[in-house]
Short mmCIF file of C-alpha atoms in Angstrom, two decimals:
data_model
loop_
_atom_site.label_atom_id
_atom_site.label_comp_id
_atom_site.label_asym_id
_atom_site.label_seq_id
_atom_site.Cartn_x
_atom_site.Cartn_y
_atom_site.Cartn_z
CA UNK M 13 82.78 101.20 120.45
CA UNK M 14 82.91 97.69 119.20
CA UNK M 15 85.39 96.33 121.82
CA UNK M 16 82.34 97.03 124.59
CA UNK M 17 80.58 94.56 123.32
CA UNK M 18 79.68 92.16 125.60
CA UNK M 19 81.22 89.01 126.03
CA UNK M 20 78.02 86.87 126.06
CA UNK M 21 77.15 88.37 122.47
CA UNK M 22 80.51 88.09 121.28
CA UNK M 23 80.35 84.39 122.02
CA UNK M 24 77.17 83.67 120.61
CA UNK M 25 78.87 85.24 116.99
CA UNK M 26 82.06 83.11 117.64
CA UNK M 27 79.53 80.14 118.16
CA UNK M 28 77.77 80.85 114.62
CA UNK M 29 80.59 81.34 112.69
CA UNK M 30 82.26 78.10 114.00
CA UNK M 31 79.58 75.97 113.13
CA UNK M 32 79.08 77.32 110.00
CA UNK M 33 83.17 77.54 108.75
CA UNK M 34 82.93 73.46 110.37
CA UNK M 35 79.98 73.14 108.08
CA UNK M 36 82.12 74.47 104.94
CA UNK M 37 84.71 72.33 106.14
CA UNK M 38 82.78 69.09 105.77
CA UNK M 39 81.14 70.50 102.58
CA UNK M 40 85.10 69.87 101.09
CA UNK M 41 84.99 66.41 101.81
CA UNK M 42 81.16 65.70 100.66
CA UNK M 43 78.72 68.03 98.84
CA UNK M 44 76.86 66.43 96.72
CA UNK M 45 74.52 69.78 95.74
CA UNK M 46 76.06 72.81 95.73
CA UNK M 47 77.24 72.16 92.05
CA UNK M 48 73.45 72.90 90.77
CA UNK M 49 74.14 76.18 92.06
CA UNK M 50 76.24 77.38 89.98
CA UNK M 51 74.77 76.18 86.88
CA UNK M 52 73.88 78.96 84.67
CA UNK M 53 71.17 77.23 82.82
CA UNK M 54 69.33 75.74 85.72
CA UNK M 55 65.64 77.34 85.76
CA UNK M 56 65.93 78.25 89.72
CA UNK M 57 67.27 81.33 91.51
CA UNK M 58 70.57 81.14 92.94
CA UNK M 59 73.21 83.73 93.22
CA UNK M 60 76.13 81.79 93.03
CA UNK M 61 75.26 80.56 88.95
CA UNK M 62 78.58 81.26 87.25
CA UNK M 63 78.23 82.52 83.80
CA UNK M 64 82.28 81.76 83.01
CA UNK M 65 80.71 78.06 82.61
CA UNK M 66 78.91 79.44 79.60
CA UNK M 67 81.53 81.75 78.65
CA UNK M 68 83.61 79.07 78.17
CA UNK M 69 82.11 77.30 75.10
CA UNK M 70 82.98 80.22 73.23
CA UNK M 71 86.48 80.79 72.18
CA UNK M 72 86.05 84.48 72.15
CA UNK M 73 84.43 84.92 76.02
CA UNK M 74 86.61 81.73 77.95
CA UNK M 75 88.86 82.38 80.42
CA UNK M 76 92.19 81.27 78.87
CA UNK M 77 95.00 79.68 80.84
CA UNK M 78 98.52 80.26 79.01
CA UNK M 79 96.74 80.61 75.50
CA UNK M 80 94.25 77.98 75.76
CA UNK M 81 90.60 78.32 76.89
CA UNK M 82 89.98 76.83 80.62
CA UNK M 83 87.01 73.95 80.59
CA UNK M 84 84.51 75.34 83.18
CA UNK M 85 81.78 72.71 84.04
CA UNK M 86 79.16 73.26 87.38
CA UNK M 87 81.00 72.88 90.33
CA UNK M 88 81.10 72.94 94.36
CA UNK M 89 81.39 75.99 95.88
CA UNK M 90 83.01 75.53 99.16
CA UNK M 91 86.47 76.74 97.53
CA UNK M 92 84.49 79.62 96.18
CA UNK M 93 83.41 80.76 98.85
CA UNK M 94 85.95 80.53 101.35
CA UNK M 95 88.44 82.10 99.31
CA UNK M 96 85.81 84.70 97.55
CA UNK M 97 83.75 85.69 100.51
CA UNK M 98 85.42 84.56 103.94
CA UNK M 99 89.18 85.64 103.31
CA UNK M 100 88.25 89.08 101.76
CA UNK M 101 85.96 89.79 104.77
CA UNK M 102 88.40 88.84 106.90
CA UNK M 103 90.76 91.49 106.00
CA UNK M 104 87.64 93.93 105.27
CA UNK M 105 87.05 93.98 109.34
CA UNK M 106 90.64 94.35 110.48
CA UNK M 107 90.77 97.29 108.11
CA UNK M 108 87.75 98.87 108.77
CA UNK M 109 86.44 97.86 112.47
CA UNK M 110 89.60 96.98 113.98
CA UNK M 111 91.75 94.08 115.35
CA UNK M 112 89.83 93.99 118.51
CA UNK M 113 86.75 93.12 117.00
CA UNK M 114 87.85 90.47 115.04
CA UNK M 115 90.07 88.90 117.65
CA UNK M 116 87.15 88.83 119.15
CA UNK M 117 84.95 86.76 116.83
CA UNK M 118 87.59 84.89 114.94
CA UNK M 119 86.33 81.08 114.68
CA UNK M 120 90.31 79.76 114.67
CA UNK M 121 90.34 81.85 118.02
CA UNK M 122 87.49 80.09 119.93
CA UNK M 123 88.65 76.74 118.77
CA UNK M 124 92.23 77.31 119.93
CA UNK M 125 90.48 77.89 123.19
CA UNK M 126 89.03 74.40 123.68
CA UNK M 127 92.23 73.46 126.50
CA UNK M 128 90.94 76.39 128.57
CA UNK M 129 87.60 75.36 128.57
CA UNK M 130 88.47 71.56 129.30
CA UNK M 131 90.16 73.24 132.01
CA UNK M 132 93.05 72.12 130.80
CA UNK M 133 96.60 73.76 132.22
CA UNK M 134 99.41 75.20 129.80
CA UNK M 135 102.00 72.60 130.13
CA UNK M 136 104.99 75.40 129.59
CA UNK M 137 105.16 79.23 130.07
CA UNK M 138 105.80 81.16 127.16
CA UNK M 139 108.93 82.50 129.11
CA UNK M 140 110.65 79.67 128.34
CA UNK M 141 110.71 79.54 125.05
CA UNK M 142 112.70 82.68 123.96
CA UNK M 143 113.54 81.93 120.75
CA UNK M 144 109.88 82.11 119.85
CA UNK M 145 109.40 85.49 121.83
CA UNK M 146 112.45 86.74 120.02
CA UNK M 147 111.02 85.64 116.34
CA UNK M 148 107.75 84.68 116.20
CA UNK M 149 107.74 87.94 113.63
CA UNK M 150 110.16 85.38 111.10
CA UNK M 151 108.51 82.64 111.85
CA UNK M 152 104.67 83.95 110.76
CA UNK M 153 106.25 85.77 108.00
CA UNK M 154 107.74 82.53 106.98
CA UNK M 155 104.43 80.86 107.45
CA UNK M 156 102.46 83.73 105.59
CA UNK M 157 105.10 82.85 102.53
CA UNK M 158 104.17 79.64 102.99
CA UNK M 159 100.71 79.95 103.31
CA UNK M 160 100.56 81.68 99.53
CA UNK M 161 102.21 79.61 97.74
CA UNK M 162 99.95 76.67 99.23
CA UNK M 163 97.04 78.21 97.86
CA UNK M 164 98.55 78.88 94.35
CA UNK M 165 100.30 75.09 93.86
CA UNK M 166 98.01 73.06 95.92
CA UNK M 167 94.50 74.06 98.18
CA UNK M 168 93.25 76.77 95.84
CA UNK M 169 90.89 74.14 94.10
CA UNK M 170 91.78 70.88 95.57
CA UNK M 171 88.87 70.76 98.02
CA UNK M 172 89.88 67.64 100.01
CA UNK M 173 93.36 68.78 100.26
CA UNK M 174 92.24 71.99 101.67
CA UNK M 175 89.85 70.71 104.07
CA UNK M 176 92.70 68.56 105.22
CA UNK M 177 94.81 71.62 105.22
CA UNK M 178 92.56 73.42 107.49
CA UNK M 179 91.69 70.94 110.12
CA UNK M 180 95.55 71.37 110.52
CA UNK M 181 95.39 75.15 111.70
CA UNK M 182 92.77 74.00 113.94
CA UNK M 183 94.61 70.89 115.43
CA UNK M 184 97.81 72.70 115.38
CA UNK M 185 95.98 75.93 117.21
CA UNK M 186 94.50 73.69 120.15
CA UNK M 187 98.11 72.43 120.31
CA UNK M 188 99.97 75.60 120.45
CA UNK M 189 97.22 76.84 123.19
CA UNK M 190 97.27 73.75 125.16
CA UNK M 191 101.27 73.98 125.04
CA UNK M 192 102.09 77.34 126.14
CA UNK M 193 97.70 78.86 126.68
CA UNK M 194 96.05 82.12 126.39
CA UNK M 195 96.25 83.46 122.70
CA UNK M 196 100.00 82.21 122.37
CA UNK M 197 98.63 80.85 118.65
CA UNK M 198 97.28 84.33 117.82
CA UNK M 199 100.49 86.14 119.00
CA UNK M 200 103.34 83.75 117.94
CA UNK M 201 102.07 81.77 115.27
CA UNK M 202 99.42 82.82 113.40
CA UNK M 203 100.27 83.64 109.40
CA UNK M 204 97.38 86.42 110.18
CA UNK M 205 98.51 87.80 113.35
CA UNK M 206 101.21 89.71 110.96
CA UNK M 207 97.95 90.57 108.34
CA UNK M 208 96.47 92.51 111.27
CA UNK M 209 99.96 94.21 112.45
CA UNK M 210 100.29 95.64 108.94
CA UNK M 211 96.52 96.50 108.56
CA UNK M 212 95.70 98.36 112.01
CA UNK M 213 98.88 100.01 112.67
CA UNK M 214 98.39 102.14 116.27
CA UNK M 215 94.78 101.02 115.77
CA UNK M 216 91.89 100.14 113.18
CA UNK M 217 89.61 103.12 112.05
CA UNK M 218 86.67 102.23 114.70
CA UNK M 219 89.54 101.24 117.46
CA UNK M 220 89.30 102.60 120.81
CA UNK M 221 91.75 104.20 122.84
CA UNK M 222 92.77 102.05 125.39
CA UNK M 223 95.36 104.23 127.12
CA UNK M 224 92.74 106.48 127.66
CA UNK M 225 90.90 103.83 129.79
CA UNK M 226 90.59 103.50 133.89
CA UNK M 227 93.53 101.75 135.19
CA UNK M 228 92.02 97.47 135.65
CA UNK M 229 89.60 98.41 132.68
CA UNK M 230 88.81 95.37 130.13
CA UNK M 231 90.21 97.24 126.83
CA UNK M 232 90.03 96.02 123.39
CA UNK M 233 90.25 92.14 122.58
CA UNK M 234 91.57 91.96 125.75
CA UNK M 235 91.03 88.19 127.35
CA UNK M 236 87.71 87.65 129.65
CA UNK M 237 85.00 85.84 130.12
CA UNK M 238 81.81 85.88 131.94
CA UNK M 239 81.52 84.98 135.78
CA UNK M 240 78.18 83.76 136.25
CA UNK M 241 78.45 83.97 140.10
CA UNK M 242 79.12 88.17 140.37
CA UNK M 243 76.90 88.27 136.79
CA UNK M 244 79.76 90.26 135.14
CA UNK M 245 82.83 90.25 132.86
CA UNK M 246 86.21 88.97 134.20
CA UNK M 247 89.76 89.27 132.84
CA UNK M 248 91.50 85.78 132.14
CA UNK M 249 94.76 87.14 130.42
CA UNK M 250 97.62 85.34 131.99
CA UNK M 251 100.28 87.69 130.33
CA UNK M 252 101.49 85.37 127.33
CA UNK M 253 102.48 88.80 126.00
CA UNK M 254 103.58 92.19 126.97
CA UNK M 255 102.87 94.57 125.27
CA UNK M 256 99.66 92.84 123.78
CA UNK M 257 97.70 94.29 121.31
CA UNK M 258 94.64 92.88 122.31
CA UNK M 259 94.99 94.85 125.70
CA UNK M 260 96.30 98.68 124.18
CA UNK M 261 97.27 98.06 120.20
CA UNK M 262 99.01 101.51 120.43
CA UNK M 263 101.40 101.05 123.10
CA UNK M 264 102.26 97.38 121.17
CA UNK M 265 102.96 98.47 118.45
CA UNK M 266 105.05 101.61 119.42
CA UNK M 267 106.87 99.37 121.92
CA UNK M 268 107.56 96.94 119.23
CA UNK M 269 107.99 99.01 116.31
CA UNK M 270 111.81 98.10 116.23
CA UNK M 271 111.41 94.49 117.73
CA UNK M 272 113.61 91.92 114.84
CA UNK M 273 111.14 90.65 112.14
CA UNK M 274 109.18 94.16 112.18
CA UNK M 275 110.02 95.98 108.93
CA UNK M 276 110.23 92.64 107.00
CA UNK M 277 107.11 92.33 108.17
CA UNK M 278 105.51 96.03 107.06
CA UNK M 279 107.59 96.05 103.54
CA UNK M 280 107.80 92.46 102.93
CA UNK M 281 103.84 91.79 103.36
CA UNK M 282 103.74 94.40 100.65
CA UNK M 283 105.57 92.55 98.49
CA UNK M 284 103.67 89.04 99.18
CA UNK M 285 100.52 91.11 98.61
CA UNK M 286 101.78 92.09 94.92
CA UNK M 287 103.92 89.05 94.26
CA UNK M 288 100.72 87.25 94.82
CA UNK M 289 98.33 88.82 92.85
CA UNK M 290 101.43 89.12 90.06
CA UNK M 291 101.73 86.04 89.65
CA UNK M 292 98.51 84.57 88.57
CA UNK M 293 98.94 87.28 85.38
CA UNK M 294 102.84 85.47 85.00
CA UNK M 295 101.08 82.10 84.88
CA UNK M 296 98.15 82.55 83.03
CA UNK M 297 99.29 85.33 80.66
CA UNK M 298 96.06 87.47 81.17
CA UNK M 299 94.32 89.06 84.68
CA UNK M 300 90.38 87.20 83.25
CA UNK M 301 92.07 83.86 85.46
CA UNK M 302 92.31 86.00 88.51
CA UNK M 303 89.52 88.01 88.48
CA UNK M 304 87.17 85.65 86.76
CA UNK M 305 87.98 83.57 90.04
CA UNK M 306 88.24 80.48 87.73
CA UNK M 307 91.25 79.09 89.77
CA UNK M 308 88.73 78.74 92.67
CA UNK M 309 87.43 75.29 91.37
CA UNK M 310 90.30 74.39 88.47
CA UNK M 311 90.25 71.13 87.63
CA UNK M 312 93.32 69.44 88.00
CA UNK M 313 95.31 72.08 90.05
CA UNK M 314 97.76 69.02 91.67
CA UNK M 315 98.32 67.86 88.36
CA UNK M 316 99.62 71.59 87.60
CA UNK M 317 102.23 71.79 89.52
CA UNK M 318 104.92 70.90 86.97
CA UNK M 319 103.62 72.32 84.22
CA UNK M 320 104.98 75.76 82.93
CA UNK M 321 104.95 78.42 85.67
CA UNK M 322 105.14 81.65 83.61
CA UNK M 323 103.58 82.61 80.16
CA UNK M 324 104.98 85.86 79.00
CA UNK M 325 104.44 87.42 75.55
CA UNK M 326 102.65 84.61 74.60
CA UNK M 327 105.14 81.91 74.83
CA UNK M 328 105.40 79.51 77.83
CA UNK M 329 108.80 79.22 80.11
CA UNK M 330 110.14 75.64 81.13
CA UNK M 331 110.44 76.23 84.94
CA UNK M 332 107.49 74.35 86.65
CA UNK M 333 104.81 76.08 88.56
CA UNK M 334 106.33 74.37 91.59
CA UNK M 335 109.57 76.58 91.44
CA UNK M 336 107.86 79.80 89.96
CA UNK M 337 105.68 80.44 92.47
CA UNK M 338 107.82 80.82 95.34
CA UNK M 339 110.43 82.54 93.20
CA UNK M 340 108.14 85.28 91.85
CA UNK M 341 106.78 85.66 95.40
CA UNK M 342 110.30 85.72 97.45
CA UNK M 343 111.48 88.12 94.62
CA UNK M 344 109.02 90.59 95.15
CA UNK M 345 108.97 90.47 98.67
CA UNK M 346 113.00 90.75 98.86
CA UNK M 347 112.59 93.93 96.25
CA UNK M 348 109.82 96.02 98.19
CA UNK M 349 111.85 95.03 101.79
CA UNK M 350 115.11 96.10 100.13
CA UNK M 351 113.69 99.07 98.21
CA UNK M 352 111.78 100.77 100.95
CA UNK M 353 113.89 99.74 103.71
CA UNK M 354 116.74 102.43 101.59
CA UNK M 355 113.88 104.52 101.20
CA UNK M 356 113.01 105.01 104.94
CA UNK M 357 116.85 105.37 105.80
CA UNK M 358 116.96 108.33 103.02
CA UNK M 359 114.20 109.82 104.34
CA UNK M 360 115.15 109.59 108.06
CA UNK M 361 118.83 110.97 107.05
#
C-alpha cells in the first residue's frame, strides 16, 4: 500500500515538487521564454505549441468569446500549466490513490511545516478555538466558493496576480501552522481539505484499512518523521484533530458524517463543480473557451471584470462578470444542496 511508504522517500517527492511548484511560481513574475513554446510555427519540438494561436486568424476555427473571435498570440505557460496539468492531477490522486498519499506529498503541506522544523512551538491549542472546530466545514466551503470565483474574475490569466495569490496560501499556511501546529491548515482551513472529503469518502480506491492495523501502528498520512538516532519512523501527531483522517479516514468520516457543514459540503461541492464549469458556457456563449483552455492566458482578464457576464442565445446581458460569477455559482450550489438534501430525506422516509 501507498501509505507504507517510507517517510525518507516521501520527503524526497515533497522536496521535488516544492522546488519545482516555487520554480512555476517565479516563472509568473519573470519568464522571458516559455512563450516560444507555444508557438505553432516555430521549427523546434515542443509539446506545449498551441494551434488555437493559428486557429485564431481564421474566423471559421477561433475560439469566440460572446460572438467575437478571441486574439490568441504566443504566450507563457505557467498559467497553463498549473491550471491544465497540476490542479487536474491533483484531484486525479485523491480519486484514484487516496488522501493518504497525497497528504503525504502535497507541496502546500511541507511548506506549512516550516514552524515545526524551526522548532518553532504552536503559540495556541486548537482547543481553544471552538468556533473553528465547530465550522471549519463553512468556513473551507466558503473559501472553496471563494477560491472559484477568483480564478474566473481575476488569477485565471493574470500571472502576477496569481503568483501573488499563491505566495498567500503559503504565507497564510506557515501562519495557521505556526498558530495552532500539526496539520491544523490541512484540517481547518484548507479550500481542498473539503475536495478530498467529497472525493475519498470512507477511503480512496488504493486506501488502506487502518482499523485493521496493530494498535500504536503509523496508518495512513498519519504525522511522523524519521528519528535518526533508533534509524526508524516516529509519530509526531499532537492530536490537532480527533477523528483525523490522516490517522483512520473511515472512522472520520463515519464519526463526522453528521458534524454541521457536512452535507453542504457533499451536495454543495456538487454544485460548485457544475456551476463552475456552467458558467464559462454562460459567459462565452459556446464550451470551445473552456475546453480550448483559451482563458488560461486571456489577455486582459482584469479588464473583464465589468464587462457582460452572460451571453445567451446570442445576445449579451448587462450584469458584469463581477456579479455573474458568484451568482451563477451560489445558485447552483444552493439548488443541488436544496434538491438532494429533499432527496435523501425522501429516500430515508
Amino acid at each position: 500500500m501507498l501509505n507504507k511508504i517510507t517517510e525518507q522517500k516521501a520527503h524526497k517527492i515533497r522536496y521535488v515538487l516544492v522546488v519545482g511548484w516555487l520554480l512555476l511560481i517565479v516563472s509568473l513574475f519573470f519568464d522571458p521564454v516559455s512563450q516560444y513554446l507555444t508557438d505553432p510555427n516555430t521549427n523546434f519540438f515542443s509539446p506545449l505549441k498551441d494551434e488555437i494561436i493559428n486557429r485564431a486568424k481564421n474566423p471559421e476555427t477561433c475560439i469566440r468569446l460572446q460572438g467575437k473571435c478571441l486574439p490568441e498570440d504566443p504566450y507563457a505557460v505557467g498559467t497553463r500549466i498549473f491550471w491544465g496539468f497540476i490542479i487536474p492531477a491533483g484531484f486525479g490522486i485523491v480519486f484514484v490513490l487516496g488522501h493518504e498519499f497525497w497528504r503525504r506529498i502535497c507541496p502546500l503541506y511541507f511548506l506549512s511545516q516550516i514552524p515545526r522544523a524551526l522548532s518553532l512551538k504552536p503559540r495556541r491549542q486548537i482547543s481553544q478555538n471552538q468556533w473553528l472546530i465547530n465550522n471549519h466545514l463553512y468556513l473551507q466551503f466558503g473559501l472553496f466558493f471563494l477560491g472559484l470565483n477568483l480564478r474566473i474574475l481575476f488569477v485565471n490569466s493574470a500571472r502576477p496576480l496569481f503568483g501573488g495569490f499563491l505566495l498567500f496560501t503559503i504565507a497564510s499556511a506557515i501562519a495557521i501552522n505556526f498558530l495552532y501546529g500539526g496539520r491544523s491548515w490541512c484540517h481547518y482551513v484548507c479550500p481542498f481539505g473539503i475536495v478530498q472529503m467529497v472525493l475519498t469518502g470512507p477511503r480512496g480506491l488504493f486506501g488502506s484499512e487502518a482499523h485493521k492495523e496493530p494498535a500504536r501502528t503509523i496508518t495512513q498520512s498519519m504525522c511522523r518523521t524519521f528519528d535518526q538516532e533508533t534509524n526508524q519512523e516516529k509519530i509526531t501527531c499532537i492530536g490537532c484533530k480527533s477523528p483525523c483522517m490522516d490517522i483512520d479516514s473511515e472512522k472520520a468520516y463515519w464519526d463526522q458524517l453528521n458534524k454541521p457543514g457536512r452535507n453542504l459540503v457533499q451536495y454543495g461541492y456538487l454544485g460548485l463543480v457544475c456551476g463552475y464549469f456552467g458558467y464559462y458556457f454562460l459567459y462565452s456563449g459556446n464550451f470551445d473557451y473552456y475546453f480550448s483552455g483559451a482563458w488560461s492566458h486571456e489577455a486582459g482578464q482584469l479588464g473583464k471584470i465589468f464587462n457582460p457576464g452572460f451571453y445567451v442565445a446570442g445576445k449579451a446581458m448587462s450584469i458584469p462578470k463581477l456579479m455573474a460569477s458568484p451568482l451563477t455559482l451560489g445558485a447552483i450550489a444552493s439548488i443541488f444542496y436544496f434538491a438532494l438534501n429533499r432527496i435523501e430525506k425522501f429516500m430515508v422516509l
